[in-house]
mmCIF file of C-alpha atoms in Angstrom:
data_model
loop_
_atom_site.group_PDB
_atom_site.id
_atom_site.type_symbol
_atom_site.label_atom_id
_atom_site.label_comp_id
_atom_site.label_asym_id
_atom_site.label_seq_id
_atom_site.Cartn_x
_atom_site.Cartn_y
_atom_site.Cartn_z
ATOM 1 C CA MET A 21 35.863 2.323 -61.904
ATOM 2 C CA ASN A 22 36.218 -1.641 -61.427
ATOM 3 C CA PHE A 23 35.206 -3.673 -64.487
ATOM 4 C CA TYR A 24 34.906 -7.512 -64.624
ATOM 5 C CA VAL A 25 34.271 -9.295 -67.808
ATOM 6 C CA LEU A 26 32.928 -12.637 -68.156
ATOM 7 C CA THR A 27 34.390 -13.963 -71.590
ATOM 8 C CA LEU A 28 35.661 -16.946 -73.463
ATOM 9 C CA PHE A 29 38.485 -14.620 -74.910
ATOM 10 C CA PRO A 30 40.218 -12.864 -71.988
ATOM 11 C CA GLU A 31 43.254 -12.072 -74.020
ATOM 12 C CA MET A 32 41.069 -9.979 -76.347
ATOM 13 C CA ILE A 33 40.180 -7.894 -73.709
ATOM 14 C CA GLU A 34 43.353 -7.607 -72.105
ATOM 15 C CA ASP A 35 45.163 -7.020 -75.283
ATOM 16 C CA GLY A 36 42.628 -4.494 -76.587
ATOM 17 C CA MET A 37 42.207 -2.211 -73.275
ATOM 18 C CA LYS A 38 46.089 -1.877 -72.149
ATOM 19 C CA VAL A 39 46.987 0.652 -74.335
ATOM 20 C CA SER A 40 46.587 4.496 -74.936
ATOM 21 C CA ILE A 41 44.371 6.395 -72.632
ATOM 22 C CA MET A 42 42.845 3.410 -71.149
ATOM 23 C CA GLY A 43 46.171 1.634 -70.478
ATOM 24 C CA ARG A 44 47.509 4.926 -68.782
ATOM 25 C CA ALA A 45 44.454 5.013 -66.617
ATOM 26 C CA ILE A 46 44.925 1.330 -65.651
ATOM 27 C CA GLU A 47 48.537 2.065 -64.531
ATOM 28 C CA LYS A 48 47.315 5.041 -62.539
ATOM 29 C CA GLN A 49 44.979 2.575 -60.677
ATOM 30 C CA LEU A 50 42.131 4.999 -62.058
ATOM 31 C CA LEU A 51 40.382 2.036 -63.788
ATOM 32 C CA SER A 52 41.073 -1.834 -63.173
ATOM 33 C CA ILE A 53 39.825 -4.406 -65.619
ATOM 34 C CA THR A 54 39.598 -8.007 -64.597
ATOM 35 C CA THR A 55 38.636 -11.033 -66.994
ATOM 36 C CA ILE A 56 37.234 -14.105 -65.917
ATOM 37 C CA ASN A 57 37.294 -17.023 -68.027
ATOM 38 C CA ILE A 58 33.976 -18.798 -68.329
ATOM 39 C CA ARG A 59 35.671 -21.744 -69.507
ATOM 40 C CA ASP A 60 37.425 -22.073 -65.979
ATOM 41 C CA PHE A 61 34.011 -23.037 -64.583
ATOM 42 C CA ALA A 62 33.195 -25.807 -67.194
ATOM 43 C CA ALA A 63 32.091 -28.936 -65.505
ATOM 44 C CA ASN A 64 34.218 -31.057 -67.897
ATOM 45 C CA ARG A 65 38.112 -31.430 -68.576
ATOM 46 C CA HIS A 66 37.658 -30.081 -72.269
ATOM 47 C CA GLY A 67 36.394 -26.574 -71.140
ATOM 48 C CA LYS A 68 33.213 -27.047 -73.178
ATOM 49 C CA VAL A 69 30.579 -24.504 -72.101
ATOM 50 C CA ASP A 70 28.006 -24.818 -75.127
ATOM 51 C CA ASP A 71 25.440 -27.219 -76.081
ATOM 52 C CA TYR A 72 22.666 -27.771 -78.743
ATOM 53 C CA PRO A 73 19.498 -25.666 -78.171
ATOM 54 C CA TYR A 74 16.483 -27.320 -77.096
ATOM 55 C CA GLY A 75 13.608 -27.193 -79.835
ATOM 56 C CA GLY A 76 16.337 -27.562 -82.530
ATOM 57 C CA GLY A 77 17.916 -25.042 -84.672
ATOM 58 C CA ALA A 78 21.196 -23.829 -86.069
ATOM 59 C CA GLY A 79 24.287 -23.277 -83.829
ATOM 60 C CA MET A 80 25.046 -23.925 -80.095
ATOM 61 C CA VAL A 81 23.956 -21.866 -76.943
ATOM 62 C CA MET A 82 26.035 -21.207 -74.067
ATOM 63 C CA GLN A 83 25.347 -22.946 -70.918
ATOM 64 C CA PRO A 84 24.101 -21.308 -67.791
ATOM 65 C CA GLU A 85 25.999 -23.098 -64.969
ATOM 66 C CA PRO A 86 29.815 -21.937 -66.038
ATOM 67 C CA ILE A 87 28.065 -18.106 -66.796
ATOM 68 C CA TYR A 88 26.742 -18.441 -63.233
ATOM 69 C CA GLN A 89 29.713 -19.602 -61.602
ATOM 70 C CA SER A 90 31.765 -16.937 -63.253
ATOM 71 C CA TYR A 91 29.364 -14.083 -61.931
ATOM 72 C CA LEU A 92 29.778 -15.527 -58.697
ATOM 73 C CA HIS A 93 33.308 -15.524 -58.825
ATOM 74 C CA ALA A 94 33.149 -11.917 -59.884
ATOM 75 C CA LEU A 95 30.962 -11.027 -56.803
ATOM 76 C CA LYS A 96 33.607 -12.690 -54.484
ATOM 77 C CA LEU A 97 36.323 -10.564 -55.930
ATOM 78 C CA ILE A 98 34.176 -7.340 -55.376
ATOM 79 C CA ARG A 99 33.713 -8.270 -51.665
ATOM 80 C CA GLU A 100 37.410 -8.578 -51.187
ATOM 81 C CA LYS A 101 38.099 -5.413 -52.923
ATOM 82 C CA ARG A 102 35.422 -3.631 -50.817
ATOM 83 C CA GLY A 103 36.518 -5.822 -47.738
ATOM 84 C CA LEU A 104 33.355 -7.566 -47.145
ATOM 85 C CA ALA A 105 32.412 -10.923 -45.586
ATOM 86 C CA ALA A 106 32.145 -13.732 -48.057
ATOM 87 C CA ASP A 107 28.995 -14.067 -46.948
ATOM 88 C CA GLU A 108 27.821 -10.664 -47.064
ATOM 89 C CA GLU A 109 24.992 -9.792 -49.592
ATOM 90 C CA LEU A 110 26.108 -7.435 -52.643
ATOM 91 C CA THR A 111 22.946 -5.687 -53.933
ATOM 92 C CA ASN A 112 22.725 -3.445 -57.100
ATOM 93 C CA ILE A 113 25.906 -4.611 -58.845
ATOM 94 C CA ARG A 114 25.277 -3.570 -62.572
ATOM 95 C CA THR A 115 25.518 -6.443 -64.951
ATOM 96 C CA ILE A 116 25.660 -5.622 -68.519
ATOM 97 C CA TYR A 117 24.977 -8.330 -71.412
ATOM 98 C CA LEU A 118 26.121 -7.317 -74.643
ATOM 99 C CA THR A 119 23.901 -8.460 -77.044
ATOM 100 C CA PRO A 120 21.906 -7.024 -80.386
ATOM 101 C CA GLN A 121 18.568 -7.332 -78.448
ATOM 102 C CA GLY A 122 19.587 -4.548 -75.945
ATOM 103 C CA ARG A 123 18.982 -0.898 -75.614
ATOM 104 C CA VAL A 124 21.052 0.865 -78.003
ATOM 105 C CA PHE A 125 24.213 2.572 -76.425
ATOM 106 C CA LYS A 126 24.128 6.138 -75.867
ATOM 107 C CA GLN A 127 26.151 8.683 -74.382
ATOM 108 C CA LYS A 128 23.709 9.463 -71.579
ATOM 109 C CA MET A 129 23.756 5.780 -70.642
ATOM 110 C CA ALA A 130 27.659 5.952 -70.411
ATOM 111 C CA LYS A 131 27.048 9.036 -67.863
ATOM 112 C CA GLU A 132 24.942 6.861 -65.846
ATOM 113 C CA PHE A 133 27.207 3.654 -65.750
ATOM 114 C CA ALA A 134 30.092 5.944 -64.898
ATOM 115 C CA LYS A 135 28.536 6.757 -61.467
ATOM 116 C CA GLU A 136 28.966 2.876 -60.518
ATOM 117 C CA GLU A 137 31.951 1.541 -58.563
ATOM 118 C CA ASP A 138 31.670 -1.867 -60.000
ATOM 119 C CA ILE A 139 30.334 -3.005 -63.455
ATOM 120 C CA ILE A 140 30.120 -6.795 -64.744
ATOM 121 C CA LEU A 141 30.071 -7.246 -68.309
ATOM 122 C CA LEU A 142 28.890 -10.541 -69.825
ATOM 123 C CA CYS A 143 30.184 -11.516 -73.386
ATOM 124 C CA GLY A 144 27.974 -14.105 -75.456
ATOM 125 C CA HIS A 145 29.052 -16.028 -78.203
ATOM 126 C CA TYR A 146 27.492 -18.729 -80.479
ATOM 127 C CA GLU A 147 23.955 -18.484 -81.021
ATOM 128 C CA GLY A 148 23.441 -16.964 -77.741
ATOM 129 C CA VAL A 149 23.126 -17.569 -73.757
ATOM 130 C CA ASP A 150 20.537 -19.759 -71.727
ATOM 131 C CA GLU A 151 18.070 -17.408 -71.007
ATOM 132 C CA ARG A 152 17.718 -18.718 -67.447
ATOM 133 C CA VAL A 153 20.935 -17.215 -66.490
ATOM 134 C CA LEU A 154 20.277 -14.146 -68.028
ATOM 135 C CA GLU A 155 17.108 -13.823 -65.857
ATOM 136 C CA LEU A 156 19.062 -14.385 -62.791
ATOM 137 C CA ILE A 157 22.220 -11.944 -63.341
ATOM 138 C CA VAL A 158 21.665 -9.476 -66.065
ATOM 139 C CA THR A 159 20.437 -6.077 -64.953
ATOM 140 C CA ASP A 160 21.106 -4.226 -68.455
ATOM 141 C CA HIS A 161 20.785 -5.451 -71.899
ATOM 142 C CA ILE A 162 23.076 -3.390 -74.260
ATOM 143 C CA SER A 163 23.793 -3.230 -77.868
ATOM 144 C CA ILE A 164 26.306 -1.032 -79.583
ATOM 145 C CA GLY A 165 24.079 -0.897 -82.699
ATOM 146 C CA ASP A 166 21.677 -2.744 -85.145
ATOM 147 C CA TYR A 167 23.972 -5.664 -86.376
ATOM 148 C CA VAL A 168 25.377 -8.770 -85.371
ATOM 149 C CA LEU A 169 29.003 -9.603 -84.466
ATOM 150 C CA THR A 170 30.680 -13.020 -83.464
ATOM 151 C CA GLY A 171 30.828 -12.011 -79.838
ATOM 152 C CA GLY A 172 30.458 -9.639 -77.108
ATOM 153 C CA GLU A 173 34.112 -8.764 -76.583
ATOM 154 C CA LEU A 174 34.426 -5.687 -78.823
ATOM 155 C CA PRO A 175 31.027 -4.074 -77.720
ATOM 156 C CA ALA A 176 32.372 -4.891 -74.157
ATOM 157 C CA MET A 177 35.598 -3.040 -74.944
ATOM 158 C CA VAL A 178 33.297 -0.040 -76.746
ATOM 159 C CA VAL A 179 31.133 0.177 -73.492
ATOM 160 C CA MET A 180 34.106 0.519 -71.158
ATOM 161 C CA ASP A 181 36.154 2.881 -73.271
ATOM 162 C CA SER A 182 33.248 5.250 -73.217
ATOM 163 C CA ILE A 183 32.367 4.790 -69.520
ATOM 164 C CA SER A 184 35.924 5.293 -68.420
ATOM 165 C CA ARG A 185 36.476 8.512 -70.334
ATOM 166 C CA LEU A 186 33.986 9.872 -67.948
ATOM 167 C CA VAL A 187 36.171 8.801 -64.875
ATOM 168 C CA PRO A 188 37.586 11.671 -63.256
ATOM 169 C CA GLY A 189 41.280 11.877 -64.168
ATOM 170 C CA VAL A 190 41.138 9.441 -66.926
ATOM 171 C CA LEU A 191 41.442 12.198 -69.554
ATOM 172 C CA ASN A 192 44.318 14.659 -69.257
ATOM 173 C CA ASN A 193 41.697 17.488 -69.595
ATOM 174 C CA ASP A 194 38.544 16.346 -67.721
ATOM 175 C CA ASP A 195 36.687 19.412 -69.596
ATOM 176 C CA SER A 196 36.949 17.435 -73.054
ATOM 177 C CA ALA A 197 34.524 14.916 -71.985
ATOM 178 C CA GLU A 198 31.930 17.762 -71.324
ATOM 179 C CA THR A 199 32.514 19.581 -74.882
ATOM 180 C CA GLU A 200 32.555 16.493 -77.154
ATOM 181 C CA SER A 201 29.937 15.142 -79.326
ATOM 182 C CA PHE A 202 26.579 14.440 -77.686
ATOM 183 C CA SER A 203 27.322 15.938 -74.502
ATOM 184 C CA ASP A 204 24.612 18.331 -74.894
ATOM 185 C CA ASN A 205 22.707 16.352 -77.842
ATOM 186 C CA THR A 206 24.762 18.335 -80.524
ATOM 187 C CA LEU A 207 27.731 17.173 -82.594
ATOM 188 C CA GLU A 208 31.059 18.720 -81.771
ATOM 189 C CA TYR A 209 32.071 21.703 -83.641
ATOM 190 C CA PRO A 210 35.098 21.318 -86.264
ATOM 191 C CA GLN A 211 38.875 21.319 -84.917
ATOM 192 C CA TYR A 212 41.900 22.684 -86.601
ATOM 193 C CA THR A 213 45.318 22.856 -85.670
ATOM 194 C CA ARG A 214 48.725 24.039 -87.494
ATOM 195 C CA PRO A 215 49.425 24.535 -90.127
ATOM 196 C CA VAL A 216 47.213 27.824 -90.475
ATOM 197 C CA ILE A 217 46.856 26.861 -94.476
ATOM 198 C CA PHE A 218 46.781 23.429 -95.769
ATOM 199 C CA MET A 219 46.148 22.535 -99.290
ATOM 200 C CA GLU A 220 45.012 26.066 -99.969
ATOM 201 C CA ARG A 221 42.543 25.717 -97.037
ATOM 202 C CA THR A 222 42.604 28.245 -94.174
ATOM 203 C CA VAL A 223 41.613 27.786 -90.592
ATOM 204 C CA PRO A 224 38.646 30.232 -89.720
ATOM 205 C CA GLU A 225 39.758 33.579 -88.996
ATOM 206 C CA VAL A 226 37.655 33.755 -85.654
ATOM 207 C CA LEU A 227 39.620 31.099 -84.192
ATOM 208 C CA LEU A 228 42.834 32.745 -84.697
ATOM 209 C CA SER A 229 41.530 36.108 -83.222
ATOM 210 C CA GLY A 230 42.205 35.343 -79.529
ATOM 211 C CA HIS A 231 38.505 36.839 -78.926
ATOM 212 C CA HIS A 232 37.219 34.222 -76.631
ATOM 213 C CA LYS A 233 33.500 35.294 -76.754
ATOM 214 C CA ASN A 234 33.377 35.269 -80.663
ATOM 215 C CA ILE A 235 35.138 32.087 -80.619
ATOM 216 C CA GLU A 236 32.583 30.065 -78.315
ATOM 217 C CA HIS A 237 29.809 31.836 -80.420
ATOM 218 C CA TRP A 238 31.151 30.644 -83.645
ATOM 219 C CA ARG A 239 31.738 27.032 -82.078
ATOM 220 C CA LYS A 240 27.929 26.833 -80.910
ATOM 221 C CA GLU A 241 26.743 27.906 -84.211
ATOM 222 C CA ALA A 242 29.250 25.376 -86.167
ATOM 223 C CA SER A 243 28.048 22.534 -83.759
ATOM 224 C CA LEU A 244 24.324 23.297 -84.316
ATOM 225 C CA LYS A 245 24.981 23.254 -88.033
ATOM 226 C CA ARG A 246 27.101 20.296 -88.285
ATOM 227 C CA THR A 247 24.177 18.500 -86.284
ATOM 228 C CA LEU A 248 21.530 19.674 -88.305
ATOM 229 C CA GLU A 249 23.315 18.629 -91.524
ATOM 230 C CA ARG A 250 24.490 15.248 -90.330
ATOM 231 C CA ARG A 251 22.301 14.055 -87.271
ATOM 232 C CA PRO A 252 19.194 16.266 -87.361
ATOM 233 C CA ASP A 253 17.568 13.434 -85.225
ATOM 234 C CA LEU A 254 19.770 14.486 -82.089
ATOM 235 C CA LEU A 255 17.911 17.903 -82.199
ATOM 236 C CA SER A 256 14.532 16.259 -82.406
ATOM 237 C CA GLY A 257 15.312 14.612 -79.357
ATOM 238 C CA LYS A 258 14.499 11.095 -81.021
ATOM 239 C CA SER A 259 18.086 9.793 -80.685
ATOM 240 C CA TYR A 260 18.298 10.893 -76.938
#
């Protein structure tokens, strides 16, 4: 899985993704994350990539040309990685724009994206991005929730983290991704570890029994109960 992130703040992506499970996966070459600084493709020496919106209004809008050139650079890197000629056409490269106007990101979507070899992510800023470049390069408009952030870097890291966990070998135990919350439209069952008694609260006896069939039954019931209490919309199918 190879990610290419078009951003104004590459250090934010690099620092955020080089630790913990993601960092180890990068070291093992199970993942690669390449940041491309949009300012490097500005047509002026100051690295200015925004301008006032036509029609008036508050704030600034990111210009199309620097974004488009950074996108072409990402395609160049993908060709090189795949061993393709410079003029060889690339098709079906998923390009994600992180925006509150996009589809809300779900586990089902993470599974879909995890099948890709290369993914480009565009991080917007200011009041948004010139619509023309979005029409030219973006295949998926994705939101991580119904709220507004200062930029697309945090959403990009959320999306990359979620997708990466589904890449074989990234998790120490690949079964973990199949049993976690949302894997089957339910929340994960409660988890316990040592000690058996903590603050007068005891681990459920069935988990100490060693009876695998009873444990599996308890976990399924606990999962359904928790989903019904906290996210009944999942059971109705409305969120998935």
